[in-house]
Coordinates of C-alpha atoms in Angstrom, one line a residue:
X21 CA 117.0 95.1 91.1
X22 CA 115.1 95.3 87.9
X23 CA 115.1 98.5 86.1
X24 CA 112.3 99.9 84.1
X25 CA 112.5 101.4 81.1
X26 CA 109.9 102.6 78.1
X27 CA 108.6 105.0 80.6
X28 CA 109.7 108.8 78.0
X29 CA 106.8 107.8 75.9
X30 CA 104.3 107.3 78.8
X31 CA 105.5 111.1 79.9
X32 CA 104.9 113.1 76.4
X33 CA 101.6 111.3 75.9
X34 CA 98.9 114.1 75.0
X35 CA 97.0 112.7 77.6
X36 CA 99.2 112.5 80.1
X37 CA 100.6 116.1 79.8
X38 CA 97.0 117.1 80.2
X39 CA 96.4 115.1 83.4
X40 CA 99.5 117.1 84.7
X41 CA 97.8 120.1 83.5
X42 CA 94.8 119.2 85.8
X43 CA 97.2 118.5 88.5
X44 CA 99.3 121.6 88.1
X45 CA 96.0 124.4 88.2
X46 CA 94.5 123.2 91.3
X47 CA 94.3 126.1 93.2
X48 CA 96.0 128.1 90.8
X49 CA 93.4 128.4 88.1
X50 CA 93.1 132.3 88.8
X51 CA 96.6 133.4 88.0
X52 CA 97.4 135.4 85.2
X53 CA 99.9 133.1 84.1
X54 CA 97.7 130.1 83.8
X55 CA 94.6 131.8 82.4
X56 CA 97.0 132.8 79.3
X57 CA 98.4 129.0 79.5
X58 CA 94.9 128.0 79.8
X59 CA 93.8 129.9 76.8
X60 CA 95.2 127.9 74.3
X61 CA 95.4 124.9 76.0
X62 CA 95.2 122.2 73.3
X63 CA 98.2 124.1 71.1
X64 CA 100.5 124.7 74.4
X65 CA 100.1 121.2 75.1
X66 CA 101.2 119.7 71.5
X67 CA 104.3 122.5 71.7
X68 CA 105.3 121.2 74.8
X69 CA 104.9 117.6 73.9
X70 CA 106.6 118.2 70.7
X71 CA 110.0 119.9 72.1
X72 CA 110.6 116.9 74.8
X73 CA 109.7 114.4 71.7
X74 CA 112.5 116.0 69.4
X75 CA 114.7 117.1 72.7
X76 CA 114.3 120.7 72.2
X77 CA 112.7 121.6 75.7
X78 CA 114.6 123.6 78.0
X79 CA 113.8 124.1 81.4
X80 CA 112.8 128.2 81.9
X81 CA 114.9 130.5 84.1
X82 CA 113.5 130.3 87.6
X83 CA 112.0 133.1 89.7
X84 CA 114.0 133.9 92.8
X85 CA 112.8 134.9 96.4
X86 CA 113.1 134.0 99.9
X87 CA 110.9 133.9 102.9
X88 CA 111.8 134.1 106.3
X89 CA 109.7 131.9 108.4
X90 CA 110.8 129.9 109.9
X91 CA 113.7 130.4 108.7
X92 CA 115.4 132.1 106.0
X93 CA 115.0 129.6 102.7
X94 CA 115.3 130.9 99.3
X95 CA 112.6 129.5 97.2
X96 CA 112.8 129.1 93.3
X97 CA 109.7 128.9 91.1
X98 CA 109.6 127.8 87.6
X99 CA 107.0 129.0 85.0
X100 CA 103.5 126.7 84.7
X101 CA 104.6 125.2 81.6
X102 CA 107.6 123.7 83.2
X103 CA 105.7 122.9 86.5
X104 CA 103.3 120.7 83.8
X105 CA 106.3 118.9 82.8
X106 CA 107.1 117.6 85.9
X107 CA 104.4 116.9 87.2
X108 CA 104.1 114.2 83.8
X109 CA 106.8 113.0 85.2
X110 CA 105.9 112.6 89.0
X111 CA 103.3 111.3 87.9
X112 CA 104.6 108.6 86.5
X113 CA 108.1 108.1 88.8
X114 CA 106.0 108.4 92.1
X115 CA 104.2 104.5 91.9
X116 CA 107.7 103.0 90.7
X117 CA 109.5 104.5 94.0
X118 CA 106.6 104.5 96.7
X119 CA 107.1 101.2 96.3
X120 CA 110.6 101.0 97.2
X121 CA 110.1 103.7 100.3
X122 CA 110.3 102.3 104.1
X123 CA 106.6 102.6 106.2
X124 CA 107.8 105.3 108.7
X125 CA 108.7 108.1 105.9
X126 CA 106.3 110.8 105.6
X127 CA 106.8 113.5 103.7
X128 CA 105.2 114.3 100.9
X129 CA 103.2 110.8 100.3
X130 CA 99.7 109.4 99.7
X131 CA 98.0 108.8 103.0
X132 CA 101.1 110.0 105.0
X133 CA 101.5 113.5 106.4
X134 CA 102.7 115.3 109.3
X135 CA 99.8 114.5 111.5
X136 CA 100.5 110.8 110.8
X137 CA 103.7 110.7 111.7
X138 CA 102.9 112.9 115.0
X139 CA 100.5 109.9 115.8
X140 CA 102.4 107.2 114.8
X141 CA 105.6 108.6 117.4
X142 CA 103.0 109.1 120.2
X143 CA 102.3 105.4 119.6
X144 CA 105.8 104.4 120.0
X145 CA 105.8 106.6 123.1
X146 CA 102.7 105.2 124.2
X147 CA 103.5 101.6 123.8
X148 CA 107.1 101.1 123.7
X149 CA 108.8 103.5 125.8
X150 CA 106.6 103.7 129.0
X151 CA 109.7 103.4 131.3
X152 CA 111.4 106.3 129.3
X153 CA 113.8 105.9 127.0
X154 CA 115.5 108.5 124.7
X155 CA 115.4 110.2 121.6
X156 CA 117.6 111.2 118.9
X157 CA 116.4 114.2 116.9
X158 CA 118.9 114.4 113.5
X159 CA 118.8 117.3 111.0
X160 CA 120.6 117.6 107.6
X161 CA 123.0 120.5 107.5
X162 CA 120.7 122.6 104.3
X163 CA 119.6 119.2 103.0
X164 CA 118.2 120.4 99.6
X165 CA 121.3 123.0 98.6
X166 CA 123.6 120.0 99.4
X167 CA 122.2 116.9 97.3
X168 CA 125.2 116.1 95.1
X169 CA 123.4 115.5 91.0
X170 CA 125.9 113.1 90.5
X171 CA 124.9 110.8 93.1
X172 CA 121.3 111.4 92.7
X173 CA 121.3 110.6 89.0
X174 CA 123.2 107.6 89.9
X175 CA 120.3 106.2 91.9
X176 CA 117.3 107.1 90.0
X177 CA 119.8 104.9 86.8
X178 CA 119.4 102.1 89.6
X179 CA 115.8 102.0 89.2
X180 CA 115.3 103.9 85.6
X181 CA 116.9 102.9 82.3
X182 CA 115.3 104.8 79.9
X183 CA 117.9 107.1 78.6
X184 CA 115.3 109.7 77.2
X185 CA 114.6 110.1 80.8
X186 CA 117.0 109.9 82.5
X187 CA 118.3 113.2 80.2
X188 CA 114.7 114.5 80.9
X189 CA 115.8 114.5 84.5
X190 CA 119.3 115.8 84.3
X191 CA 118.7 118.3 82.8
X192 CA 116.0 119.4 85.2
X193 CA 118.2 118.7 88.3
X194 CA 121.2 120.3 86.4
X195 CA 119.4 123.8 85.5
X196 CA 121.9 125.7 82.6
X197 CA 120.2 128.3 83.8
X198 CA 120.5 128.3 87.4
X199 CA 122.8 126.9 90.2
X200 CA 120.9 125.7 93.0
X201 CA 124.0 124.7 95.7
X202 CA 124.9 126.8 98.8
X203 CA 128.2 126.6 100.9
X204 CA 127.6 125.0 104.4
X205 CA 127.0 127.7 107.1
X206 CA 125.9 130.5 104.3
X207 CA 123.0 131.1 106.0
X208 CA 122.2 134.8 104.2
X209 CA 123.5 133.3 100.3
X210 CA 126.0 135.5 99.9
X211 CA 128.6 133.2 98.9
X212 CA 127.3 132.5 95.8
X213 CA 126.0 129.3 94.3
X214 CA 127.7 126.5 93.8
X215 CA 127.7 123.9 90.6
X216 CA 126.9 120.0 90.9
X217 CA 124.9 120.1 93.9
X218 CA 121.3 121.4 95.2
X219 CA 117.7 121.2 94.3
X220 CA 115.6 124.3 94.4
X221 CA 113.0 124.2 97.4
X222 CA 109.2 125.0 95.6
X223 CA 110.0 122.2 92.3
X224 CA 107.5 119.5 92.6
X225 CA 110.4 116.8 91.3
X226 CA 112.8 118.3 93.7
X227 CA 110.3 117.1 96.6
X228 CA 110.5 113.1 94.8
X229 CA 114.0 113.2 94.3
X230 CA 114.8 114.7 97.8
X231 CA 112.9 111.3 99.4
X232 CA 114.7 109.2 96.6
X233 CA 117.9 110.5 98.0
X234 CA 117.2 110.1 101.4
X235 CA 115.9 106.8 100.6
X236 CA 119.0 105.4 100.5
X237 CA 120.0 106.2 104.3
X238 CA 116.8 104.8 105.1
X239 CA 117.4 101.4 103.7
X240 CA 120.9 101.7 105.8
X241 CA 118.8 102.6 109.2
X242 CA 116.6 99.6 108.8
X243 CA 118.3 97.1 106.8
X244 CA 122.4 96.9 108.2
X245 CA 121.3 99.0 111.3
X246 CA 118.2 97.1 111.9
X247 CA 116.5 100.1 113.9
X248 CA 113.3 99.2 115.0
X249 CA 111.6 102.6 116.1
X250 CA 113.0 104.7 113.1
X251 CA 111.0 107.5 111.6
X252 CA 111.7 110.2 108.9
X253 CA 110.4 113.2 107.9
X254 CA 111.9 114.5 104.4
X255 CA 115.7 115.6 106.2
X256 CA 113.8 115.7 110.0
X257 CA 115.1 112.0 111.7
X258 CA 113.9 110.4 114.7
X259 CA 115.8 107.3 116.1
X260 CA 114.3 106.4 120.0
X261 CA 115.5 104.2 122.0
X262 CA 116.2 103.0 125.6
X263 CA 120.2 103.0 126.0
X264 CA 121.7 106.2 125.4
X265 CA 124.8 104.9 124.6
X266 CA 122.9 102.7 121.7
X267 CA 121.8 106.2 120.6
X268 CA 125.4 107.4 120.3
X269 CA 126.7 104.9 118.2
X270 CA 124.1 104.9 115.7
X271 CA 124.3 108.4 115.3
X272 CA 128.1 107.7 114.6
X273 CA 127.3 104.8 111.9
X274 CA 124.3 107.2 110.3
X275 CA 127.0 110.3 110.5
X276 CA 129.4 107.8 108.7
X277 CA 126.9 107.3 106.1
X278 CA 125.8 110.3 104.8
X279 CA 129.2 111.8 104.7
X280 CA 130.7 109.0 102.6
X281 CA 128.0 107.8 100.8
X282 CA 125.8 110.8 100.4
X283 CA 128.1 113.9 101.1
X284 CA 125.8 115.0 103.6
X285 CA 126.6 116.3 106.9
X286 CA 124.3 116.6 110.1
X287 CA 123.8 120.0 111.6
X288 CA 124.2 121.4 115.4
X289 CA 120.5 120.7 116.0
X290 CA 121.4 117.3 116.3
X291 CA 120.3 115.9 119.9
X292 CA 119.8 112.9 122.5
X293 CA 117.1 114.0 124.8
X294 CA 115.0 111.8 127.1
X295 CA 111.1 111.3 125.6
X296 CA 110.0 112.5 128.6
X297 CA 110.9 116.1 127.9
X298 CA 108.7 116.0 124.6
X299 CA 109.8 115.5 121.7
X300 CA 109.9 118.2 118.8
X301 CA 108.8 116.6 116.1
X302 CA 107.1 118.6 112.8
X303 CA 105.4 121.7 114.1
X304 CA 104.4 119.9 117.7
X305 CA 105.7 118.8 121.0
X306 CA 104.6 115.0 121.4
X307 CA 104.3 113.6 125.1
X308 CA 103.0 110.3 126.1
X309 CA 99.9 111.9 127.4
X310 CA 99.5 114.4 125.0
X311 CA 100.8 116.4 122.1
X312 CA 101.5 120.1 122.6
X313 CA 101.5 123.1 119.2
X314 CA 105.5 123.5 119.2
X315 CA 106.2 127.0 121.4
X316 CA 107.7 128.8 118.0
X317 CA 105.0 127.6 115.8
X318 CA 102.5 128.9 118.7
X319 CA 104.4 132.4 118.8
X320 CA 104.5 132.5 114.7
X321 CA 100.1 131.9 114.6
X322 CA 99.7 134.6 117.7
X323 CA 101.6 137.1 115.5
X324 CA 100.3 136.4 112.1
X325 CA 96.7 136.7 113.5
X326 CA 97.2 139.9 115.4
X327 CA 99.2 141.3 111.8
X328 CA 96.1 140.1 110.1
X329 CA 93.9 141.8 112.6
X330 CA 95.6 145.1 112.4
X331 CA 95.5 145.1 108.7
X332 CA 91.7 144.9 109.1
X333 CA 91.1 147.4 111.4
X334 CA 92.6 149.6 108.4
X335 CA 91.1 148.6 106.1
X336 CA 93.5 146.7 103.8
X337 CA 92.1 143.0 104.7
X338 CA 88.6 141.9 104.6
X339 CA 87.8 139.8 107.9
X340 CA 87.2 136.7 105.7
X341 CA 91.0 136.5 105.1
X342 CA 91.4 136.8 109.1
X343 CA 88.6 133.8 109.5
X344 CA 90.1 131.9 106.5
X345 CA 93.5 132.1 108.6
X346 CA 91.8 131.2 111.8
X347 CA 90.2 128.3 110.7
X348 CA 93.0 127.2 108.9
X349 CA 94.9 127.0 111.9
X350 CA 92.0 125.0 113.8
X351 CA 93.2 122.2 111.6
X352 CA 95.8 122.5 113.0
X353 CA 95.4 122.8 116.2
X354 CA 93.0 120.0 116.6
X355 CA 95.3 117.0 116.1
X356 CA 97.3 118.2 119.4
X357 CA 96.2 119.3 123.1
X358 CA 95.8 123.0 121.7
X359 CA 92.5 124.5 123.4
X360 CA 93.9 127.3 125.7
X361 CA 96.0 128.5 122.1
X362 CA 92.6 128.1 120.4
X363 CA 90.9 130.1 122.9
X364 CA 93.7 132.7 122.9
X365 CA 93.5 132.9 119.1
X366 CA 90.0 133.4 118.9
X367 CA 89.3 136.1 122.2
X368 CA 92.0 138.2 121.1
X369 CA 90.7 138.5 117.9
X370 CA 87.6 140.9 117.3
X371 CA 86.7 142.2 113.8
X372 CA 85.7 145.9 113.5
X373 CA 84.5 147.2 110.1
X374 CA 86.4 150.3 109.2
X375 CA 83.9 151.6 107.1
X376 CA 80.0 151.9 106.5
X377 CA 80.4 151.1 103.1
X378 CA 82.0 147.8 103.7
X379 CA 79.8 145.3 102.5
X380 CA 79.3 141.9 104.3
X381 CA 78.6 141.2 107.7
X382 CA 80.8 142.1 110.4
X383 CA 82.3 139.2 112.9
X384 CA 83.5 138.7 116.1
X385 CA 85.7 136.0 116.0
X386 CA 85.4 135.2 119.9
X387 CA 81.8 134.4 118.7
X388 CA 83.1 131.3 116.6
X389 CA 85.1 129.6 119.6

């Protein structure tokens, strides 16, 4: 494999740190944070690129928080200046490895997505698997709070030489500042954190490295497995096939494989199902004959519009932040069979001003179905 280097230069350019600027603000220009950032753009831009040229940046103390749905993740958030500085560096690491990445991986790429990879199983389903068949659903036991640094650096060296870099990128995934691991089953972190392994969930180069890593099992599936109708979703795997036995022992040989050579291990969700049950697969239920919103993603929409309903009534919300969520989840709801949840979504919600001196129109959002 050839390895690349003269890439740290390409990554401190002026120009390039402000093309990551661009990258970083989008959506974001409002804050507080970036507006001061924003200010003096020109000088924060030759600090920054002057501490990675003489190594004296340090990656910031993150900001620690968890949300709850759907599940319980604890999220860590670096300040904008340190978001800039990696996204100089996705950019320039993401066209060296998209190259190297199989078809059927979807998360976070170019041109890939969720809704892709729902359509692209349906197709399987569709034309592969019209007798039946079966599927195996895998999921990585806390996939990002177990990725071992050592074995991750070790990779990206396969690839990268550039030493500047590659210390660049250690020191981002090896925070002084923070320790990103979790013990296995510590599903409140209460245990503590744990040294050497982990990436926190919200970096933008956690999100590259995580499908670097995973990558590798990947290249196992289809290369020494030679698994035809193999799809992944960042730690979410589908394997189908028609022998259920086949299913078995490939679940073995990939259990194998990330224990020894990723120090992975696959959860209890972990399944072989027949396709004709549906398959759960990123937020919806895919069937030959059509593709259903998953029933806990359904359940999580229903609440989260009456919530936002209720806040209105009092006064707290204005009913464009009700639409804005509505509409939002229209696209979502129109790459599956969804129109009885649409129509559920929109009749039960009804916008009442709660004052005169509201200004705006009011809405009924039964009106807009």
């Amino acid at each position: 494999m050839k390895r690349i280097g003269q890439l740290f230069g390409e990554i401190v350019e002026y120009e390039n740190l402000y093309a990551a600027y661009k990258e970083a603000i989008k959506g974001k220009r409002y804050k507080p944070e970036i507006l001061r950032f924003t200010q003096n753009l020109e000088e924060n831009l030759i600090i920054l690129q002057n501490e990675l040229i003489h190594n004296m940046y340090r990656v910031s103390p993150y900001r620690q928080f968890f949300v709850l749905e759907p599940k319980r993740r604890l999220i860590m958030s670096l300040p904008f200046r340190d978001r800039v500085v990696q996204w100089s560096i996705y950019q320039t690491l993401l066209p060296i490895y998209e190259r190297t990445f199989i078809y059927d991986s979807y998360a976070c790429r170019k041109g890939k997505g969720s809704h892709r990879a729902v359509a692209r199983l349906q197709h399987w389903i569709r034309k592969d698997f019209k007798g039946g068949g079966y599927c195996l659903k895998l999921d990585i036991a806390k996939y990002f709070y177990r990725v071992d640094h050592q074995i991750l650096l070790s990779i990206i060296e396969r690839k990268i030489k550039d030493k500047r870099l590659l210390g660049l990128i250690h020191s981002i995934i090896s925070s002084e500042s923070d320790l990103f691991g979790v013990e296995l089953g510590d599903h409140q972190y209460v245990k503590g954190r744990v040294r050497g392994i982990g990436m926190p969930i919200g970096n933008l180069l956690s999100q590259l490295c995580a499908n670097i890593y995973l990558n590798e099992l990947d290249q196992f599936a289809k290369h020494t497995l030679k698994i035809k109708h193999y799809m992944r979703y960042m730690d979410d795997v589908l394997v189908l096939h028609d022998d259920k036995k086949v299913l078995r022992e490939l679940l073995f040989e990939i259990d194998c494989f990330l224990k020894d050579e990723l120090h992975l291990s696959i959860n209890n969700k972990t399944s072989i199902r027949p396709i004709s049950h549906g398959i759960d697969w990123v937020g919806y239920r895919v069937f030959r004959t059509h593709i259903r919103m998953r029933k806990s993603t359904a359940i999580r929409m229903k609440r989260r519009v009456k919530y936002l309903t209720r806040q209105y009534s009092k006064g707290r919300v204005n009913g464009d932040a009700v639409l804005r969520t509505l509409r939002s989840y229209d696209g979502l709801m129109k790459h599956g069979d969804c129109h009885a949840l649409r129509k559920k979504l929109y009749r039960d919600t009804v916008l009442v001003r709660p004052s005169d001196n509201e200004t705006g129109s009011v809405e009924d959002a039964r009106g807009l179905d």
